[in-house]
Amino acid sequence: MLTRRTLGLSTAAFALTVSLSGAAMAQKTVIEFWHGLPQPLGGQLEQVVKGFNDSQDKVQVNASFKGSYPETMQAAIAAFRAGNAPHVVQMFEVGTATMMAAGPAIKPVHELMKETGAALDPKAYIPAVAGYYASKDGKMMALPFNSSTSIMFYNKDLFAKAGLDPNKAPATWPELIAATKALKAAGVACPFTTSWPTWVQFEQLGAIHDTPFASQSNGFGGLNAELKINAPLYAKHIQMLVDLQKDGQFKYGGRDNKPDGLFPSGECAIIQGSSGLRSRIVKEATFAWGAAPLPYWPDQIKGEPKNGIIGGAAFWVMTSPKRTPAEYKAVSEFFTYLAQPGIDAKWHMDTGYVPVTFKGVEKAKAEGFYEKNPGADVPAAQLTRTPTTENTMGLRLGNLPEIRNIIQEELEKAFQGQQTVQQALDSSVQRGNVVLRNFERANKN
């Protein structure tokens, strides 16, 4: 503990030192930032915040972990209602519609930057990322930060065992089906599985084939969107998964990211899941493996496969009755720091999240990251391979986590033989639309 004696100061000098120190702290604008990343990612995020705090002496950002993404969202909503919302909150991508409908609770990023005179170019961001957090007219509503997408990982050793080319991943679904047949014949108990069944096998499927998941541009056009996942593309695709499961070529490993461990353990030869799974595979896999884009149906596509859509989260600015212009200015300075290509590239290379800016990709490439880490560029390449369309910007649907659970419930009944694939999809649409109508009624102006 520092005292007058340990510092060797007179009483008057010590008092002056303490006073000046307190004054310096008092002059700093304090920003409260709530996030939902557990360790170790949470610690890495807090190091980014520390980097900003150390880079200047006018603003102090206090980063606080508030639990899972849903818990963080509920905490932020409760704090806003109590009049003491944090300045910035990290919100997962499926909470975007909820934040968009929050009205006066949020300050759109494009408004913040205009009011504070900060330079933040939306065109610097990868369109598939920027589009997810943009208004219908393309204005940036939140700051993209930790983004992921879903890709395919495959076990090269098992491919070689099955007589397949270990350096050539299946590019189409017919090729993948053929590969799973060869893997099964070679004695592989689990040729193929998927993590995040709804995100990968429905949401990404629709985007890659430029087919709507829901009407109204997947919800971007209004709260009156309706699900479209009982269309022929989805029926064909899910029937294929059901058939592969019956033939022992596909294993349904559970909901959300529960199946993640089936690949690094060596049990399953192919997994489709979050690009963020890469870090776990690097640490746990004891075999040669590769990464590749998600496959597509050649007969269901016009031209080339489109860009995939993102997962992850963005930073939203919240309002409060006592918030001052100086505080908003401080938030804009924090965001300007985060938007730097060097920060974006380092976060990408340290964590496995995809870079969210074009220059972030270029910087990672210039530093030799992709040469040293083959396949690490697959997620960004899949996100940027085509211009976005109304079907590839992402989803803007209310209570999407609830809808995902409904789809998974109905999907499981189809896998268990309790209903046909078409019945599962029709029921998902019917039940999901009830959720959407409830959200629409609750958030109509």
Short mmCIF file of C-alpha atoms in Angstrom, two decimals:
data_model
loop_
_atom_site.label_atom_id
_atom_site.label_comp_id
_atom_site.label_asym_id
_atom_site.label_seq_id
_atom_site.Cartn_x
_atom_site.Cartn_y
_atom_site.Cartn_z
CA MET A 1 0.00 0.00 0.00
CA LEU A 2 1.30 3.46 -0.93
CA THR A 3 1.63 5.86 2.00
CA ARG A 4 3.32 9.21 2.59
CA ARG A 5 6.25 7.45 4.26
CA THR A 6 6.76 4.77 1.56
CA LEU A 7 6.83 7.50 -1.07
CA GLY A 8 9.13 9.71 1.00
CA LEU A 9 6.83 12.72 0.66
CA SER A 10 5.82 15.44 3.06
CA THR A 11 2.20 15.48 4.18
CA ALA A 12 1.40 18.35 1.84
CA ALA A 13 3.16 16.78 -1.15
CA PHE A 14 1.44 13.44 -0.56
CA ALA A 15 -1.96 15.11 -0.39
CA LEU A 16 -1.25 16.91 -3.65
CA THR A 17 -0.19 13.64 -5.35
CA VAL A 18 -3.39 11.87 -4.25
CA SER A 19 -5.46 14.83 -5.37
CA LEU A 20 -3.86 14.96 -8.82
CA SER A 21 -4.27 11.19 -9.23
CA GLY A 22 -7.95 11.40 -8.34
CA ALA A 23 -8.41 14.32 -10.69
CA ALA A 24 -6.84 12.38 -13.55
CA MET A 25 -9.23 9.48 -12.98
CA ALA A 26 -12.16 11.85 -12.66
CA GLN A 27 -11.34 13.35 -16.07
CA LYS A 28 -11.62 9.96 -17.77
CA THR A 29 -14.96 9.13 -19.34
CA VAL A 30 -16.00 5.71 -18.05
CA ILE A 31 -17.76 3.29 -20.40
CA GLU A 32 -19.48 0.11 -19.17
CA PHE A 33 -19.24 -2.78 -21.60
CA TRP A 34 -21.11 -6.06 -20.97
CA HIS A 35 -20.18 -9.20 -22.84
CA GLY A 36 -21.19 -12.87 -23.01
CA LEU A 37 -17.93 -14.65 -23.83
CA PRO A 38 -16.76 -17.22 -21.25
CA GLN A 39 -13.09 -18.06 -20.73
CA PRO A 40 -10.74 -18.27 -22.51
CA LEU A 41 -12.38 -16.08 -25.18
CA GLY A 42 -13.69 -13.67 -22.56
CA GLY A 43 -10.18 -13.10 -21.27
CA GLN A 44 -8.93 -12.48 -24.80
CA LEU A 45 -11.73 -9.96 -25.35
CA GLU A 46 -10.83 -8.20 -22.12
CA GLN A 47 -7.22 -7.98 -23.34
CA VAL A 48 -8.49 -6.15 -26.44
CA VAL A 49 -10.32 -3.73 -24.14
CA LYS A 50 -7.14 -3.28 -22.08
CA GLY A 51 -5.29 -2.47 -25.29
CA PHE A 52 -7.71 0.37 -25.96
CA ASN A 53 -7.49 1.66 -22.38
CA ASP A 54 -3.68 1.64 -22.56
CA SER A 55 -3.66 3.39 -25.95
CA GLN A 56 -5.07 6.68 -24.63
CA ASP A 57 -5.80 8.50 -21.37
CA LYS A 58 -9.26 9.98 -21.93
CA VAL A 59 -11.55 6.93 -21.81
CA GLN A 60 -11.77 3.94 -19.45
CA VAL A 61 -13.78 0.96 -20.72
CA ASN A 62 -14.84 -1.48 -18.00
CA ALA A 63 -15.50 -4.94 -19.48
CA SER A 64 -17.86 -7.20 -17.49
CA PHE A 65 -18.85 -10.81 -18.21
CA LYS A 66 -22.61 -11.19 -17.72
CA GLY A 67 -23.08 -14.89 -18.44
CA SER A 68 -24.19 -16.59 -21.65
CA TYR A 69 -25.45 -14.54 -24.59
CA PRO A 70 -29.12 -15.02 -23.61
CA GLU A 71 -28.29 -14.08 -20.00
CA THR A 72 -26.39 -11.00 -21.17
CA MET A 73 -29.36 -9.97 -23.31
CA GLN A 74 -31.80 -10.34 -20.41
CA ALA A 75 -29.47 -8.40 -18.08
CA ALA A 76 -29.18 -5.56 -20.60
CA ILE A 77 -32.96 -5.38 -21.08
CA ALA A 78 -33.52 -5.30 -17.31
CA ALA A 79 -30.85 -2.61 -16.89
CA PHE A 80 -32.44 -0.45 -19.60
CA ARG A 81 -35.84 -0.69 -17.91
CA ALA A 82 -34.21 0.37 -14.66
CA GLY A 83 -32.61 3.36 -16.39
CA ASN A 84 -29.00 2.23 -16.05
CA ALA A 85 -28.18 0.27 -19.20
CA PRO A 86 -24.52 -0.32 -20.06
CA HIS A 87 -23.05 1.87 -22.78
CA VAL A 88 -22.20 -1.16 -24.93
CA VAL A 89 -23.51 -4.73 -24.91
CA GLN A 90 -22.34 -7.71 -26.91
CA MET A 91 -25.32 -9.45 -28.51
CA PHE A 92 -25.35 -12.77 -30.39
CA GLU A 93 -26.49 -12.75 -33.99
CA VAL A 94 -29.82 -14.47 -33.32
CA GLY A 95 -30.71 -11.60 -30.97
CA THR A 96 -30.44 -9.07 -33.79
CA ALA A 97 -34.20 -8.84 -34.46
CA THR A 98 -34.82 -8.29 -30.75
CA MET A 99 -32.29 -5.45 -30.66
CA MET A 100 -33.66 -3.95 -33.87
CA ALA A 101 -37.13 -3.90 -32.31
CA ALA A 102 -35.83 -2.32 -29.10
CA GLY A 103 -36.41 1.19 -30.51
CA PRO A 104 -35.25 3.88 -28.07
CA ALA A 105 -33.19 1.37 -26.07
CA ILE A 106 -30.45 1.43 -28.69
CA LYS A 107 -28.51 4.07 -30.60
CA PRO A 108 -27.69 2.81 -34.10
CA VAL A 109 -23.97 2.86 -34.85
CA HIS A 110 -24.45 4.92 -38.01
CA GLU A 111 -26.16 7.62 -35.90
CA LEU A 112 -23.46 7.46 -33.24
CA MET A 113 -20.68 7.91 -35.79
CA LYS A 114 -22.45 10.77 -37.57
CA GLU A 115 -23.17 12.61 -34.31
CA THR A 116 -19.61 12.22 -33.03
CA GLY A 117 -17.83 12.82 -36.34
CA ALA A 118 -16.04 9.47 -36.18
CA ALA A 119 -14.73 7.86 -39.35
CA LEU A 120 -16.12 4.35 -39.75
CA ASP A 121 -16.63 3.07 -43.28
CA PRO A 122 -19.31 0.35 -43.55
CA LYS A 123 -17.80 -0.68 -46.91
CA ALA A 124 -14.63 -1.75 -45.07
CA TYR A 125 -16.59 -4.69 -43.68
CA ILE A 126 -17.21 -7.99 -45.43
CA PRO A 127 -20.76 -7.64 -46.88
CA ALA A 128 -22.02 -10.91 -45.38
CA VAL A 129 -20.97 -9.56 -41.96
CA ALA A 130 -22.08 -5.94 -42.37
CA GLY A 131 -25.39 -6.98 -43.92
CA TYR A 132 -26.38 -9.06 -40.92
CA TYR A 133 -26.25 -6.00 -38.65
CA ALA A 134 -27.59 -3.44 -41.12
CA SER A 135 -31.01 -1.91 -41.55
CA LYS A 136 -33.04 -2.63 -44.67
CA ASP A 137 -31.52 0.44 -46.36
CA GLY A 138 -28.00 -0.72 -45.54
CA LYS A 139 -27.18 1.48 -42.55
CA MET A 140 -24.97 -0.03 -39.85
CA MET A 141 -26.94 -0.69 -36.67
CA ALA A 142 -24.26 -2.45 -34.60
CA LEU A 143 -20.50 -2.93 -34.76
CA PRO A 144 -19.56 -6.42 -36.01
CA PHE A 145 -16.77 -7.98 -33.97
CA ASN A 146 -16.63 -11.71 -33.22
CA SER A 147 -18.04 -13.44 -36.28
CA SER A 148 -17.94 -17.06 -37.40
CA THR A 149 -19.51 -19.11 -40.16
CA SER A 150 -20.00 -22.83 -40.68
CA ILE A 151 -17.65 -24.96 -42.77
CA MET A 152 -16.67 -28.60 -43.19
CA PHE A 153 -13.79 -30.44 -41.49
CA TYR A 154 -12.66 -33.88 -42.63
CA ASN A 155 -10.26 -36.57 -41.37
CA LYS A 156 -7.54 -37.04 -43.99
CA ASP A 157 -6.31 -40.28 -42.44
CA LEU A 158 -9.75 -41.89 -42.67
CA PHE A 159 -10.16 -40.58 -46.22
CA ALA A 160 -6.91 -42.31 -47.19
CA LYS A 161 -8.06 -45.51 -45.45
CA ALA A 162 -11.25 -45.43 -47.54
CA GLY A 163 -9.33 -44.94 -50.78
CA LEU A 164 -10.39 -41.29 -51.07
CA ASP A 165 -8.07 -38.43 -51.99
CA PRO A 166 -7.07 -36.93 -48.60
CA ASN A 167 -6.28 -33.60 -50.25
CA LYS A 168 -9.64 -33.24 -51.97
CA ALA A 169 -12.74 -32.56 -49.88
CA PRO A 170 -16.21 -33.25 -51.33
CA ALA A 171 -17.36 -30.06 -53.05
CA THR A 172 -20.96 -31.14 -53.73
CA TRP A 173 -23.55 -33.17 -51.84
CA PRO A 174 -23.42 -36.05 -54.36
CA GLU A 175 -19.64 -36.18 -53.81
CA LEU A 176 -20.14 -36.17 -50.03
CA ILE A 177 -22.71 -38.98 -50.25
CA ALA A 178 -20.24 -41.04 -52.28
CA ALA A 179 -17.50 -40.32 -49.74
CA THR A 180 -19.65 -41.43 -46.80
CA LYS A 181 -20.44 -44.67 -48.64
CA ALA A 182 -16.72 -45.36 -49.14
CA LEU A 183 -15.96 -44.48 -45.51
CA LYS A 184 -18.64 -46.85 -44.25
CA ALA A 185 -17.33 -49.64 -46.50
CA ALA A 186 -13.87 -49.05 -45.01
CA GLY A 187 -15.22 -49.70 -41.52
CA VAL A 188 -15.69 -46.12 -40.32
CA ALA A 189 -18.54 -46.22 -37.79
CA CYS A 190 -19.45 -42.55 -38.22
CA PRO A 191 -18.70 -41.26 -41.73
CA PHE A 192 -20.49 -37.90 -41.29
CA THR A 193 -22.19 -35.74 -38.65
CA THR A 194 -23.30 -32.15 -38.25
CA SER A 195 -23.14 -29.67 -35.44
CA TRP A 196 -25.67 -26.80 -35.18
CA PRO A 197 -28.29 -28.71 -37.26
CA THR A 198 -30.55 -25.72 -37.92
CA TRP A 199 -27.80 -23.17 -38.56
CA VAL A 200 -25.84 -25.47 -40.89
CA GLN A 201 -28.46 -27.68 -42.57
CA PHE A 202 -31.20 -25.04 -42.92
CA GLU A 203 -29.93 -21.47 -42.59
CA GLN A 204 -26.63 -21.98 -44.41
CA LEU A 205 -28.27 -24.31 -46.94
CA GLY A 206 -30.74 -21.61 -47.93
CA ALA A 207 -28.08 -18.93 -48.24
CA ILE A 208 -25.65 -21.02 -50.31
CA HIS A 209 -28.47 -21.94 -52.73
CA ASP A 210 -29.95 -18.41 -52.72
CA THR A 211 -33.23 -19.79 -51.40
CA PRO A 212 -35.30 -17.99 -48.72
CA PHE A 213 -35.41 -19.37 -45.20
CA ALA A 214 -38.30 -16.96 -44.57
CA SER A 215 -40.29 -14.38 -46.52
CA GLN A 216 -39.66 -10.63 -46.35
CA SER A 217 -35.98 -11.11 -47.25
CA ASN A 218 -35.51 -13.51 -44.34
CA GLY A 219 -37.16 -10.97 -42.05
CA PHE A 220 -35.13 -7.93 -43.10
CA GLY A 221 -38.20 -6.51 -44.81
CA GLY A 222 -40.53 -6.55 -41.83
CA LEU A 223 -41.88 -8.31 -38.76
CA ASN A 224 -44.54 -10.08 -40.84
CA ALA A 225 -42.09 -12.68 -42.17
CA GLU A 226 -43.15 -16.33 -42.51
CA LEU A 227 -40.95 -19.42 -42.61
CA LYS A 228 -40.30 -21.03 -46.01
CA ILE A 229 -38.36 -24.12 -44.93
CA ASN A 230 -40.93 -26.62 -46.25
CA ALA A 231 -39.87 -25.74 -49.81
CA PRO A 232 -38.48 -28.46 -52.17
CA LEU A 233 -34.79 -27.67 -51.51
CA TYR A 234 -35.16 -28.27 -47.77
CA ALA A 235 -37.30 -31.39 -48.29
CA LYS A 236 -34.72 -32.89 -50.67
CA HIS A 237 -31.86 -32.06 -48.32
CA ILE A 238 -33.37 -33.33 -45.08
CA GLN A 239 -34.64 -36.49 -46.81
CA MET A 240 -31.03 -37.12 -47.86
CA LEU A 241 -29.87 -36.84 -44.22
CA VAL A 242 -32.63 -39.20 -43.03
CA ASP A 243 -31.70 -41.72 -45.74
CA LEU A 244 -27.99 -41.50 -44.91
CA GLN A 245 -28.78 -42.09 -41.24
CA LYS A 246 -30.76 -45.24 -42.10
CA ASP A 247 -27.80 -46.49 -44.15
CA GLY A 248 -25.29 -45.81 -41.38
CA GLN A 249 -23.57 -43.02 -43.31
CA PHE A 250 -24.73 -40.15 -41.09
CA LYS A 251 -24.97 -39.77 -37.32
CA TYR A 252 -27.31 -37.26 -35.70
CA GLY A 253 -25.24 -36.13 -32.74
CA GLY A 254 -27.70 -33.81 -31.00
CA ARG A 255 -28.76 -30.19 -30.90
CA ASP A 256 -26.74 -26.99 -31.25
CA ASN A 257 -23.00 -27.66 -30.78
CA LYS A 258 -23.36 -30.91 -28.80
CA PRO A 259 -21.83 -32.98 -31.67
CA ASP A 260 -18.62 -30.88 -31.76
CA GLY A 261 -16.51 -33.47 -29.94
CA LEU A 262 -17.34 -36.27 -32.42
CA PHE A 263 -14.75 -35.00 -34.90
CA PRO A 264 -11.62 -34.15 -32.88
CA SER A 265 -12.04 -37.46 -31.01
CA GLY A 266 -11.67 -39.29 -34.33
CA GLU A 267 -15.13 -40.89 -34.15
CA CYS A 268 -16.65 -39.13 -37.15
CA ALA A 269 -14.76 -38.65 -40.42
CA ILE A 270 -16.61 -35.51 -41.52
CA ILE A 271 -18.29 -32.78 -39.52
CA GLN A 272 -20.05 -29.62 -40.61
CA GLY A 273 -20.08 -27.00 -37.88
CA SER A 274 -18.80 -23.65 -36.72
CA SER A 275 -15.51 -22.41 -38.11
CA GLY A 276 -14.74 -21.67 -34.47
CA LEU A 277 -14.40 -25.45 -33.91
CA ARG A 278 -10.96 -25.17 -35.53
CA SER A 279 -9.21 -24.17 -32.28
CA ARG A 280 -10.53 -27.28 -30.51
CA ILE A 281 -9.50 -29.52 -33.40
CA VAL A 282 -5.99 -28.04 -33.34
CA LYS A 283 -5.69 -28.85 -29.64
CA GLU A 284 -7.34 -32.28 -29.55
CA ALA A 285 -7.05 -34.05 -32.91
CA THR A 286 -4.30 -36.69 -33.24
CA PHE A 287 -4.80 -37.17 -36.99
CA ALA A 288 -4.29 -35.22 -40.21
CA TRP A 289 -7.33 -33.13 -41.08
CA GLY A 290 -8.51 -30.54 -43.56
CA ALA A 291 -11.07 -27.73 -43.81
CA ALA A 292 -13.33 -26.95 -46.77
CA PRO A 293 -16.43 -24.92 -47.71
CA LEU A 294 -19.86 -26.46 -47.17
CA PRO A 295 -21.01 -28.57 -50.16
CA TYR A 296 -23.86 -27.64 -52.48
CA TRP A 297 -26.48 -29.35 -54.68
CA PRO A 298 -25.49 -28.74 -58.34
CA ASP A 299 -29.09 -29.24 -59.54
CA GLN A 300 -30.44 -26.72 -57.01
CA ILE A 301 -28.14 -23.83 -57.83
CA LYS A 302 -27.96 -21.17 -60.53
CA GLY A 303 -24.39 -20.31 -61.41
CA GLU A 304 -22.06 -20.70 -58.44
CA PRO A 305 -22.79 -21.29 -54.75
CA LYS A 306 -23.44 -18.07 -52.87
CA ASN A 307 -21.81 -16.77 -49.70
CA GLY A 308 -22.56 -18.39 -46.36
CA ILE A 309 -23.99 -16.43 -43.45
CA ILE A 310 -22.45 -15.59 -40.11
CA GLY A 311 -22.79 -16.51 -36.48
CA GLY A 312 -21.12 -14.84 -33.51
CA ALA A 313 -21.98 -11.43 -32.10
CA ALA A 314 -21.83 -7.65 -32.51
CA PHE A 315 -21.54 -4.68 -30.18
CA TRP A 316 -24.67 -2.57 -29.65
CA VAL A 317 -24.83 0.92 -28.17
CA MET A 318 -27.50 1.35 -25.50
CA THR A 319 -29.20 4.49 -24.30
CA SER A 320 -29.93 5.76 -20.81
CA PRO A 321 -31.74 8.87 -19.49
CA LYS A 322 -28.53 10.36 -18.02
CA ARG A 323 -26.17 9.47 -20.88
CA THR A 324 -24.08 12.43 -22.03
CA PRO A 325 -22.63 13.44 -25.42
CA ALA A 326 -19.16 12.91 -23.93
CA GLU A 327 -20.04 9.29 -23.17
CA TYR A 328 -21.29 8.64 -26.70
CA LYS A 329 -18.12 10.28 -28.04
CA ALA A 330 -16.07 7.90 -25.88
CA VAL A 331 -17.99 4.91 -27.24
CA SER A 332 -17.30 6.04 -30.81
CA GLU A 333 -13.56 6.27 -30.01
CA PHE A 334 -13.66 2.72 -28.62
CA PHE A 335 -15.42 1.48 -31.77
CA THR A 336 -12.96 3.29 -34.03
CA TYR A 337 -10.13 1.50 -32.24
CA LEU A 338 -11.83 -1.90 -32.63
CA ALA A 339 -12.39 -1.29 -36.35
CA GLN A 340 -8.64 -1.04 -37.09
CA PRO A 341 -7.40 -3.80 -39.43
CA GLY A 342 -4.61 -4.68 -36.99
CA ILE A 343 -7.07 -5.29 -34.14
CA ASP A 344 -9.41 -7.26 -36.42
CA ALA A 345 -6.57 -9.45 -37.78
CA LYS A 346 -5.07 -10.14 -34.35
CA TRP A 347 -8.45 -11.15 -32.90
CA HIS A 348 -8.98 -13.45 -35.90
CA MET A 349 -5.55 -15.06 -35.59
CA ASP A 350 -5.71 -15.39 -31.79
CA THR A 351 -9.24 -16.80 -31.52
CA GLY A 352 -10.27 -18.47 -34.79
CA TYR A 353 -13.15 -16.05 -35.40
CA VAL A 354 -13.25 -14.77 -38.97
CA PRO A 355 -11.90 -11.32 -39.80
CA VAL A 356 -14.80 -8.92 -40.28
CA THR A 357 -13.00 -6.42 -42.56
CA PHE A 358 -11.33 -6.86 -45.94
CA LYS A 359 -8.14 -5.26 -44.62
CA GLY A 360 -8.19 -7.63 -41.65
CA VAL A 361 -8.05 -10.54 -44.11
CA GLU A 362 -5.23 -8.85 -46.04
CA LYS A 363 -3.21 -8.22 -42.89
CA ALA A 364 -3.53 -11.82 -41.72
CA LYS A 365 -2.45 -12.97 -45.17
CA ALA A 366 0.50 -10.56 -45.23
CA GLU A 367 1.70 -11.93 -41.89
CA GLY A 368 1.77 -15.44 -43.34
CA PHE A 369 -1.03 -16.75 -41.10
CA TYR A 370 -2.77 -18.74 -43.82
CA GLU A 371 0.47 -20.29 -45.06
CA LYS A 372 1.26 -21.49 -41.54
CA ASN A 373 -2.35 -22.55 -40.88
CA PRO A 374 -3.77 -24.24 -44.01
CA GLY A 375 -7.55 -23.98 -44.24
CA ALA A 376 -7.80 -21.03 -41.85
CA ASP A 377 -8.81 -18.86 -44.80
CA VAL A 378 -11.77 -21.08 -45.78
CA PRO A 379 -14.39 -19.27 -43.61
CA ALA A 380 -13.54 -15.80 -44.94
CA ALA A 381 -13.38 -17.13 -48.51
CA GLN A 382 -16.83 -18.71 -48.16
CA LEU A 383 -18.25 -15.46 -46.77
CA THR A 384 -16.81 -13.28 -49.55
CA ARG A 385 -17.07 -15.46 -52.68
CA THR A 386 -20.18 -13.71 -54.07
CA PRO A 387 -22.07 -10.43 -53.56
CA THR A 388 -24.85 -10.77 -51.00
CA THR A 389 -28.48 -11.20 -52.06
CA GLU A 390 -31.67 -10.85 -50.04
CA ASN A 391 -31.31 -14.55 -49.20
CA THR A 392 -27.66 -14.38 -48.12
CA MET A 393 -27.54 -11.32 -45.85
CA GLY A 394 -28.57 -13.41 -42.86
CA LEU A 395 -31.73 -13.75 -40.79
CA ARG A 396 -33.73 -11.03 -39.03
CA LEU A 397 -36.35 -13.15 -37.26
CA GLY A 398 -37.79 -12.57 -33.81
CA ASN A 399 -37.14 -15.23 -31.16
CA LEU A 400 -34.95 -17.21 -33.55
CA PRO A 401 -33.47 -19.37 -30.74
CA GLU A 402 -36.99 -20.66 -30.01
CA ILE A 403 -37.58 -21.33 -33.71
CA ARG A 404 -34.32 -23.26 -33.92
CA ASN A 405 -35.44 -25.50 -31.06
CA ILE A 406 -38.77 -26.15 -32.79
CA ILE A 407 -37.00 -27.20 -35.98
CA GLN A 408 -34.66 -29.48 -34.02
CA GLU A 409 -37.61 -31.12 -32.23
CA GLU A 410 -39.40 -31.85 -35.51
CA LEU A 411 -36.16 -32.97 -37.17
CA GLU A 412 -35.54 -35.49 -34.39
CA LYS A 413 -39.01 -36.99 -34.90
CA ALA A 414 -38.16 -37.50 -38.58
CA PHE A 415 -34.84 -39.13 -37.71
CA GLN A 416 -36.66 -41.43 -35.28
CA GLY A 417 -39.22 -42.43 -37.94
CA GLN A 418 -42.13 -40.85 -36.08
CA GLN A 419 -43.07 -38.63 -39.04
CA THR A 420 -42.10 -37.99 -42.65
CA VAL A 421 -39.64 -35.29 -43.61
CA GLN A 422 -42.42 -33.20 -45.18
CA GLN A 423 -44.51 -33.49 -42.02
CA ALA A 424 -41.51 -32.36 -39.97
CA LEU A 425 -40.95 -29.33 -42.18
CA ASP A 426 -44.64 -28.39 -42.37
CA SER A 427 -44.94 -28.63 -38.58
CA SER A 428 -41.78 -26.53 -38.16
CA VAL A 429 -43.26 -23.85 -40.37
CA GLN A 430 -46.62 -23.88 -38.60
CA ARG A 431 -45.15 -23.75 -35.09
CA GLY A 432 -42.39 -21.31 -36.07
CA ASN A 433 -44.88 -18.90 -37.60
CA VAL A 434 -46.78 -18.79 -34.28
CA VAL A 435 -43.55 -17.63 -32.63
CA LEU A 436 -43.07 -14.99 -35.33
CA ARG A 437 -46.64 -13.68 -34.98
CA ASN A 438 -46.23 -13.43 -31.20
CA PHE A 439 -43.04 -11.42 -31.71
CA GLU A 440 -44.75 -9.21 -34.30
CA ARG A 441 -47.64 -8.39 -31.96
CA ALA A 442 -45.30 -7.65 -29.06
CA ASN A 443 -43.13 -5.28 -31.11
CA LYS A 444 -45.54 -3.47 -33.43
CA ASN A 445 -45.27 0.31 -33.13
#
